[in-house]
mmCIF file of C-alpha atoms in Angstrom:
data_model
loop_
_atom_site.group_PDB
_atom_site.id
_atom_site.type_symbol
_atom_site.label_atom_id
_atom_site.label_comp_id
_atom_site.label_asym_id
_atom_site.label_seq_id
_atom_site.Cartn_x
_atom_site.Cartn_y
_atom_site.Cartn_z
ATOM 1 C CA MET H 1349 124.563 58.745 180.322
ATOM 2 C CA THR H 1350 121.582 59.176 181.741
ATOM 3 C CA GLU H 1351 119.235 61.474 181.814
ATOM 4 C CA ARG H 1352 116.142 62.731 184.626
ATOM 5 C CA VAL H 1353 112.703 62.061 182.775
ATOM 6 C CA ILE H 1354 109.281 62.547 183.695
ATOM 7 C CA LEU H 1355 106.003 60.347 182.775
ATOM 8 C CA PHE H 1356 102.670 62.398 181.590
ATOM 9 C CA GLY H 1357 99.615 60.460 179.943
ATOM 10 C CA GLY H 1358 98.658 57.585 180.447
ATOM 11 C CA PRO H 1359 95.969 55.996 182.928
ATOM 12 C CA ASP H 1360 95.320 57.357 186.250
ATOM 13 C CA TYR H 1361 95.985 54.887 187.934
ATOM 14 C CA VAL H 1362 100.038 55.217 187.752
ATOM 15 C CA ALA H 1363 101.381 56.816 191.310
ATOM 16 C CA ALA H 1364 102.973 59.417 190.638
ATOM 17 C CA ALA H 1365 105.930 58.718 192.756
ATOM 18 C CA ASP H 1366 106.031 56.465 189.094
ATOM 19 C CA ARG H 1367 106.492 59.560 186.915
ATOM 20 C CA SER H 1368 109.893 60.139 186.647
ATOM 21 C CA ARG H 1369 112.679 58.451 186.784
ATOM 22 C CA VAL H 1370 116.325 58.310 185.240
ATOM 23 C CA VAL H 1371 116.761 56.381 181.708
ATOM 24 C CA ASP H 1372 120.416 55.365 179.913
ATOM 25 C CA ASP H 1373 118.713 56.194 176.362
ATOM 26 C CA LEU H 1374 116.118 58.302 175.284
ATOM 27 C CA ALA H 1375 115.356 56.070 172.248
ATOM 28 C CA ASP H 1376 113.960 53.815 174.039
ATOM 29 C CA GLU H 1377 111.360 53.437 175.969
ATOM 30 C CA VAL H 1378 109.572 53.107 179.321
ATOM 31 C CA LYS H 1379 107.650 50.035 180.068
ATOM 32 C CA LEU H 1380 106.312 50.233 183.757
ATOM 33 C CA PRO H 1381 104.845 47.421 185.171
ATOM 34 C CA CYS H 1382 100.805 47.842 185.781
ATOM 35 C CA TYR H 1383 98.192 45.433 187.069
ATOM 36 C CA GLY H 1384 99.253 42.533 184.241
ATOM 37 C CA GLY H 1385 100.635 44.360 181.249
ATOM 38 C CA HIS H 1386 102.649 47.506 181.585
ATOM 39 C CA GLU H 1387 101.759 51.365 179.897
ATOM 40 C CA HIS H 1388 104.499 52.694 177.519
ATOM 41 C CA PHE H 1389 105.853 56.617 177.070
ATOM 42 C CA SER H 1390 108.035 57.650 174.476
ATOM 43 C CA PHE H 1391 109.711 60.150 174.197
ATOM 44 C CA THR H 1392 108.879 63.585 172.393
ATOM 45 C CA GLY H 1393 111.756 65.684 172.492
ATOM 46 C CA ASP H 1394 111.002 68.022 174.993
ATOM 47 C CA TYR H 1395 112.668 69.743 178.099
ATOM 48 C CA GLU H 1396 110.467 70.082 181.532
ATOM 49 C CA VAL H 1397 112.380 71.744 184.558
ATOM 50 C CA VAL H 1398 111.529 70.808 187.699
ATOM 51 C CA ASP H 1399 112.906 70.374 190.408
ATOM 52 C CA GLY H 1400 115.206 72.941 189.412
ATOM 53 C CA GLY H 1401 116.807 71.090 186.778
ATOM 54 C CA PRO H 1402 116.387 69.420 184.208
ATOM 55 C CA ALA H 1403 113.621 66.889 182.447
ATOM 56 C CA ALA H 1404 112.600 64.972 179.443
ATOM 57 C CA VAL H 1405 109.018 64.473 178.989
ATOM 58 C CA MET H 1406 107.930 61.556 177.843
ATOM 59 C CA ARG H 1407 104.448 60.871 176.676
ATOM 60 C CA TRP H 1408 101.711 57.750 177.354
ATOM 61 C CA CYS H 1409 101.646 55.806 173.621
ATOM 62 C CA GLY H 1410 100.198 52.524 174.098
ATOM 63 C CA ARG H 1411 99.288 50.050 177.205
ATOM 64 C CA THR H 1412 100.887 45.940 176.461
ATOM 65 C CA THR H 1413 99.127 43.163 178.237
ATOM 66 C CA VAL H 1414 101.417 40.349 179.280
ATOM 67 C CA ALA H 1415 100.973 36.986 177.764
ATOM 68 C CA GLU H 1416 100.746 34.514 179.881
#
């Protein structure tokens, strides 16, 4: 089952358009590719109403760089 999520926190360069998405499993971190690395977001257990519907809240939990 897919879930709508909203991404909070992390660097300012993460675009607003990238902060709303659909995922298959809330147990998996969202890994957003940015500037030679990945910003990681994990589910907090909370939900917020976005555009009239529920969205799972995922908060930034770290960054990894891409190995060369």
